[in-house]
Amino acid sequence: MKPHSHLFTPLLGAALLALACGAAHAQAEFGDAALIEAAKKEGSIVYYTADFAEVEQETFKAFNKRFPFVKVEMVRAPGGQLITRVKTEAAAGKLSADIINHSDRGLMLELQDLLQDYAPPNAKDYREDVQVSPKIWPRASIGWSIAYNSELVKNPPKTWMDLTKPEYGNKQIGQVIAPSGGTTWTRVMFERQVLGEDYHKKQAAVGAQLYPSGAPLADALVRGEVSIAPVLYNLVYTKKRDGAPIEIFFPPEGVPLNVYGAGITKTSKSPNAARLFLNWTLSKEGQTFMIKEQGYLTALKEPPAYPPGYDPKVVKLWVPNFEQYEKLRATWVEDWNKTYNYRQ
């Protein structure tokens, strides 16, 4: 008999039990063994998205740390262009996407007939008030904040209403135009419903430089072309993380939350790999990664984390009523255009 051989059996048993528990946890959280094995055989997915390419690439890398056998091929396009591409390909019977991810749930709702039935293992953990269809899931949730260039602004604003103060005039403030998409429409709706019917008139009177989308505005803020901007937190968080002279805060009046919609197509050639990817991104692990590393928020009822600077005791999320979100959009966006003297 080998020395101390009596120790090996309990130690080995404990190790095997730990491995089994880990595997069982992964199966419960991300899918069962059959799904994972089928996803491994498929080996790849085609992912259509309106989200930012750099951020999506980070998410793919995190997913591949857990599931290295599924390659994600990304097709990225701005919101309206993506919807047009999907509809055109579908009409021709050539839709190549396995997953569609879009920032505007209203536009995603137009595609629901192209989507298959799907729900993640933790479906019951998600807020019902952000879902527009049982086929469409909020894999990403982004919140509006106010950011400023700390090298240029010595007396920064502290609230949404501060952006109406004359001291921030001379086009120090940058704004994303209201017609740019669902995320900005969410902010515009919040401003009018929460800050007051006359908020846009007051803010426009101060003066602002207008930008077609959040990405060029965030870059302009870093370069100092504007010094203050209402901007999606995740857009500037990564720049601050990487060393840009940016400070960000969540205003106390509330944080407009824009919830993305993602679904799996009926024509998917890799439906199991697609399910595994969405299961992971919607899981507590996936949501925690996006919150801590990328500055996202979450539509989970009990958030596993918050981005830096967000205190749920002080600041509350504001989620638009979806019926009003759809009904008021055209009229209120046109009102915003007139107020800010913007012409498309």
Coordinates of C-alpha atoms in Angstrom, one line a residue:
M1 CA 0.0 0.0 0.0
K2 CA 1.3 3.4 -0.9
P3 CA 2.0 5.9 1.9
H4 CA -1.0 8.1 2.7
S5 CA -3.1 6.5 0.0
H6 CA -6.1 6.7 2.3
L7 CA -6.1 10.5 1.8
F8 CA -6.5 10.3 -2.0
T9 CA -10.0 8.9 -2.1
P10 CA -11.7 11.7 -0.1
L11 CA -9.6 14.4 -1.8
L12 CA -10.4 13.1 -5.2
G13 CA -14.1 12.8 -4.3
A14 CA -14.2 16.4 -3.1
A15 CA -12.5 17.6 -6.3
L16 CA -14.9 15.6 -8.5
L17 CA -17.8 16.9 -6.5
A18 CA -16.6 20.5 -7.0
L19 CA -16.3 19.9 -10.8
A20 CA -19.7 18.4 -11.0
C21 CA -21.2 21.3 -9.0
G22 CA -19.5 23.8 -11.3
A23 CA -20.7 22.0 -14.4
A24 CA -24.3 21.8 -13.0
H25 CA -24.2 25.5 -12.2
A26 CA -23.1 26.3 -15.7
Q27 CA -25.8 24.2 -17.2
A28 CA -28.5 25.8 -15.0
E29 CA -27.3 29.3 -15.8
F30 CA -26.4 29.0 -19.4
G31 CA -28.2 25.9 -20.8
D32 CA -28.1 22.2 -20.3
A33 CA -25.4 19.8 -21.5
A34 CA -27.3 19.0 -24.8
L35 CA -27.5 22.7 -25.7
I36 CA -23.8 23.3 -25.0
E37 CA -22.8 20.3 -27.0
A38 CA -25.0 21.3 -29.9
A39 CA -23.6 24.8 -29.8
K40 CA -20.0 23.4 -29.9
K41 CA -20.9 21.4 -33.1
E42 CA -22.3 24.5 -34.7
G43 CA -19.2 26.5 -33.8
S44 CA -20.3 30.0 -34.8
I45 CA -23.0 32.6 -35.0
V46 CA -23.7 35.6 -37.2
Y47 CA -24.7 38.6 -35.0
Y48 CA -26.4 41.7 -36.4
T49 CA -26.2 44.6 -34.0
A50 CA -26.8 48.4 -33.8
D51 CA -24.6 48.6 -30.7
F52 CA -21.0 50.0 -30.8
A53 CA -18.5 47.7 -32.4
E54 CA -15.7 48.1 -29.9
V55 CA -18.0 47.4 -27.0
E56 CA -19.5 44.3 -28.7
Q57 CA -16.0 43.0 -29.4
E58 CA -15.2 43.2 -25.6
T59 CA -18.4 41.2 -24.9
F60 CA -17.4 38.5 -27.4
K61 CA -14.1 38.1 -25.8
A62 CA -15.7 37.7 -22.3
F63 CA -18.2 35.2 -23.7
N64 CA -15.3 33.2 -25.3
K65 CA -13.5 32.9 -22.0
R66 CA -16.5 30.8 -20.9
F67 CA -17.3 29.2 -24.2
P68 CA -14.3 29.4 -26.5
F69 CA -15.8 27.1 -29.1
V70 CA -18.4 29.6 -30.5
K71 CA -17.0 32.2 -32.9
V72 CA -19.1 35.4 -33.2
E73 CA -19.2 37.1 -36.6
M74 CA -20.5 40.6 -36.2
V75 CA -22.4 42.7 -38.7
R76 CA -22.7 46.2 -37.3
A77 CA -24.9 49.0 -38.8
P78 CA -26.7 52.1 -37.5
G79 CA -30.2 51.6 -36.3
G80 CA -32.3 52.4 -39.3
Q81 CA -29.9 50.8 -41.8
L82 CA -29.8 47.6 -39.8
I83 CA -33.6 47.3 -39.8
T84 CA -33.6 47.9 -43.6
R85 CA -31.0 45.3 -44.2
V86 CA -32.8 42.7 -42.1
K87 CA -36.1 43.4 -43.9
T88 CA -34.5 43.3 -47.3
E89 CA -32.6 40.1 -46.7
A90 CA -35.7 38.4 -45.2
A91 CA -37.9 39.4 -48.2
A92 CA -35.3 37.8 -50.5
G93 CA -35.1 34.7 -48.3
K94 CA -31.5 35.4 -47.5
L95 CA -31.4 36.6 -43.9
S96 CA -28.1 35.4 -42.6
A97 CA -28.4 36.7 -39.0
D98 CA -28.7 34.2 -36.2
I99 CA -29.2 37.0 -33.7
I100 CA -30.5 40.5 -34.1
N101 CA -29.7 43.1 -31.4
H102 CA -31.2 46.6 -31.7
S103 CA -31.3 49.7 -29.5
D104 CA -35.0 50.5 -30.4
R105 CA -37.5 48.0 -29.1
G106 CA -40.2 49.6 -31.2
L107 CA -38.3 48.8 -34.4
M108 CA -37.5 45.3 -33.1
L109 CA -41.1 44.7 -32.6
E110 CA -41.6 45.1 -36.3
L111 CA -39.3 42.1 -36.8
Q112 CA -41.0 39.8 -34.3
D113 CA -42.5 37.6 -37.0
L114 CA -38.9 36.8 -38.2
L115 CA -38.0 35.7 -34.7
Q116 CA -38.3 32.3 -33.1
D117 CA -39.6 31.6 -29.6
Y118 CA -36.9 32.1 -27.0
A119 CA -36.5 32.7 -23.3
P120 CA -33.3 32.6 -21.3
P121 CA -33.0 30.3 -18.2
N122 CA -33.4 33.3 -15.9
A123 CA -36.3 34.8 -17.7
K124 CA -38.3 35.3 -14.5
D125 CA -35.5 37.5 -13.1
Y126 CA -36.1 40.3 -15.7
R127 CA -38.4 43.3 -15.4
E128 CA -41.7 42.8 -17.2
D129 CA -42.1 46.5 -17.9
V130 CA -39.2 46.6 -20.4
Q131 CA -40.3 43.7 -22.6
V132 CA -42.4 44.3 -25.7
S133 CA -42.5 40.6 -26.9
P134 CA -41.7 37.2 -25.4
K135 CA -39.3 36.7 -28.3
I136 CA -37.3 39.9 -27.6
W137 CA -35.0 40.2 -24.6
P138 CA -33.1 43.1 -23.0
R139 CA -29.5 41.8 -23.3
A140 CA -28.2 45.4 -23.0
S141 CA -29.5 48.4 -21.0
I142 CA -27.9 51.8 -21.2
G143 CA -28.5 54.9 -19.1
W144 CA -28.1 58.6 -19.8
S145 CA -25.7 60.6 -17.7
I146 CA -24.0 64.0 -17.9
A147 CA -20.3 64.1 -18.7
Y148 CA -17.8 67.0 -18.8
N149 CA -14.2 67.6 -19.7
S150 CA -12.5 68.1 -16.4
E151 CA -9.7 70.2 -18.0
L152 CA -12.2 72.7 -19.3
V153 CA -15.0 72.8 -16.7
K154 CA -14.2 74.1 -13.2
N155 CA -17.7 74.6 -12.0
P156 CA -19.5 71.5 -13.4
P157 CA -23.3 71.1 -13.5
K158 CA -24.8 68.8 -10.9
T159 CA -28.3 68.2 -12.3
W160 CA -30.3 68.0 -15.5
M161 CA -31.8 71.4 -14.8
D162 CA -28.3 73.0 -14.5
L163 CA -28.0 72.5 -18.3
T164 CA -30.4 75.4 -18.7
K165 CA -28.1 77.9 -16.8
P166 CA -26.7 80.7 -19.0
E167 CA -23.2 80.1 -17.5
Y168 CA -23.0 77.0 -19.7
G169 CA -23.8 79.0 -22.9
N170 CA -21.6 79.8 -25.9
K171 CA -22.2 76.3 -27.2
Q172 CA -20.2 74.6 -24.4
I173 CA -22.9 71.9 -24.3
G174 CA -23.2 69.2 -26.9
Q175 CA -26.4 67.4 -27.7
V176 CA -27.3 64.4 -29.8
I177 CA -30.2 65.2 -32.1
A178 CA -33.6 63.8 -31.2
P179 CA -34.2 61.9 -34.5
S180 CA -31.0 59.9 -34.1
G181 CA -32.7 56.8 -32.7
G182 CA -34.4 55.1 -29.8
T183 CA -31.8 55.9 -27.2
T184 CA -32.0 59.7 -27.8
W185 CA -35.8 59.6 -28.1
T186 CA -35.8 58.0 -24.6
R187 CA -33.8 60.9 -23.2
V188 CA -36.0 63.5 -25.0
M189 CA -39.2 61.9 -23.6
F190 CA -37.7 61.9 -20.1
E191 CA -36.7 65.5 -20.3
R192 CA -40.2 66.6 -21.4
Q193 CA -42.2 64.3 -19.0
V194 CA -39.9 64.7 -15.9
L195 CA -38.1 68.0 -16.3
G196 CA -41.1 69.9 -17.7
E197 CA -42.8 70.9 -20.9
D198 CA -40.6 74.0 -21.1
Y199 CA -37.2 72.3 -20.4
H200 CA -36.2 72.0 -24.1
K201 CA -37.1 75.7 -24.7
K202 CA -34.9 76.7 -21.7
Q203 CA -32.1 74.4 -22.7
A204 CA -32.1 75.4 -26.4
A205 CA -31.9 79.1 -25.3
V206 CA -28.6 78.4 -23.7
G207 CA -27.2 77.1 -27.0
A208 CA -25.8 73.8 -27.9
Q209 CA -23.8 72.1 -30.6
L210 CA -25.7 69.3 -32.3
Y211 CA -24.3 65.9 -33.2
P212 CA -25.8 63.0 -35.3
S213 CA -25.1 60.3 -32.7
G214 CA -23.4 59.7 -29.3
A215 CA -20.1 58.4 -30.6
P216 CA -18.9 61.6 -32.3
L217 CA -20.3 63.6 -29.4
A218 CA -18.2 61.6 -26.9
D219 CA -15.1 62.1 -29.1
A220 CA -15.8 65.8 -29.3
L221 CA -16.0 66.0 -25.5
V222 CA -12.6 64.3 -25.2
R223 CA -11.1 66.7 -27.7
G224 CA -12.6 69.7 -26.0
E225 CA -14.8 70.8 -28.9
V226 CA -17.6 70.8 -26.3
S227 CA -17.1 70.8 -22.6
I228 CA -20.4 69.4 -21.3
A229 CA -22.8 66.8 -22.7
P230 CA -25.8 64.6 -21.9
V231 CA -24.4 61.3 -23.1
L232 CA -24.9 57.6 -22.7
Y233 CA -22.8 56.5 -19.7
N234 CA -21.3 53.5 -21.4
L235 CA -19.9 55.6 -24.2
V236 CA -17.9 57.9 -22.0
Y237 CA -17.1 55.4 -19.2
T238 CA -14.8 53.4 -21.5
K239 CA -13.0 56.7 -22.5
K240 CA -12.6 57.7 -18.8
R241 CA -11.4 54.1 -18.0
D242 CA -8.8 54.5 -20.7
G243 CA -7.5 57.8 -19.4
A244 CA -9.5 60.6 -21.0
P245 CA -10.0 63.8 -18.9
I246 CA -13.7 63.0 -18.5
E247 CA -15.9 63.1 -15.3
I248 CA -19.4 61.6 -15.4
F249 CA -22.3 61.6 -13.0
F250 CA -25.9 60.4 -12.9
P251 CA -28.2 63.4 -12.2
P252 CA -30.5 63.2 -9.2
E253 CA -33.7 63.8 -11.2
G254 CA -33.4 60.3 -12.8
V255 CA -31.6 58.2 -15.3
P256 CA -33.4 57.6 -18.6
L257 CA -32.9 53.9 -19.3
N258 CA -32.9 52.6 -22.9
V259 CA -33.3 48.9 -23.2
Y260 CA -32.1 47.0 -26.2
G261 CA -34.0 44.2 -27.8
A262 CA -32.4 40.9 -29.0
G263 CA -33.9 37.9 -30.6
I264 CA -33.0 34.7 -32.5
T265 CA -34.1 34.4 -36.1
K266 CA -36.3 31.6 -37.4
T267 CA -33.8 31.1 -40.2
S268 CA -30.8 30.7 -37.9
K269 CA -28.3 28.2 -39.0
S270 CA -26.8 28.0 -35.5
P271 CA -29.8 28.2 -33.2
N272 CA -28.1 26.4 -30.3
A273 CA -25.0 28.6 -30.4
A274 CA -27.3 31.6 -30.7
R275 CA -29.2 30.5 -27.6
L276 CA -26.0 29.9 -25.7
F277 CA -24.7 33.4 -26.5
L278 CA -27.9 35.1 -25.5
N279 CA -28.2 32.9 -22.4
W280 CA -24.7 34.0 -21.3
T281 CA -25.2 37.7 -22.0
L282 CA -28.6 37.7 -20.2
S283 CA -27.1 35.7 -17.2
K284 CA -26.0 37.3 -14.0
E285 CA -22.4 36.6 -15.1
G286 CA -22.9 38.3 -18.5
Q287 CA -24.8 41.3 -17.1
T288 CA -22.2 41.8 -14.3
F289 CA -19.4 41.9 -16.9
M290 CA -21.3 44.6 -19.0
I291 CA -22.0 46.6 -15.9
K292 CA -18.5 46.6 -14.3
E293 CA -16.4 46.6 -17.4
Q294 CA -18.5 48.6 -19.9
G295 CA -20.7 50.9 -17.9
Y296 CA -24.0 49.4 -18.8
L297 CA -27.0 49.1 -16.5
T298 CA -29.4 46.1 -16.4
A299 CA -33.0 45.2 -16.7
L300 CA -32.7 42.5 -14.1
K301 CA -35.1 43.0 -11.2
E302 CA -32.2 42.6 -8.7
P303 CA -29.0 44.2 -10.3
P304 CA -25.9 42.1 -9.5
A305 CA -23.8 45.4 -9.6
Y306 CA -24.0 49.0 -10.5
P307 CA -21.5 51.1 -12.6
P308 CA -19.2 53.5 -10.7
G309 CA -21.0 56.5 -9.5
Y310 CA -24.5 55.1 -9.5
D311 CA -26.2 55.0 -6.1
P312 CA -29.6 53.4 -6.2
K313 CA -30.5 55.1 -3.0
V314 CA -30.0 58.5 -4.6
V315 CA -30.8 58.1 -8.2
K316 CA -33.6 56.1 -9.8
L317 CA -33.9 54.6 -13.2
W318 CA -36.6 56.0 -15.5
V319 CA -38.2 53.6 -18.0
P320 CA -40.5 55.0 -20.6
N321 CA -44.1 53.8 -20.9
F322 CA -43.8 51.8 -24.1
E323 CA -47.3 52.8 -25.4
Q324 CA -46.4 56.4 -25.0
Y325 CA -42.9 55.8 -26.3
E326 CA -44.5 54.7 -29.6
K327 CA -47.5 57.1 -29.7
L328 CA -45.7 60.4 -28.8
R329 CA -42.5 59.9 -30.7
A330 CA -43.2 61.6 -34.1
T331 CA -44.8 64.7 -32.7
W332 CA -42.4 65.2 -29.8
V333 CA -39.3 64.7 -32.0
E334 CA -40.6 67.3 -34.4
D335 CA -41.3 69.7 -31.5
W336 CA -37.7 69.1 -30.4
N337 CA -36.4 69.8 -34.0
K338 CA -38.3 73.1 -34.1
T339 CA -37.1 74.1 -30.7
Y340 CA -33.5 73.5 -31.4
N341 CA -33.8 74.8 -35.0
Y342 CA -32.7 71.5 -36.4
R343 CA -33.5 70.4 -40.0
Q344 CA -32.9 67.0 -41.3

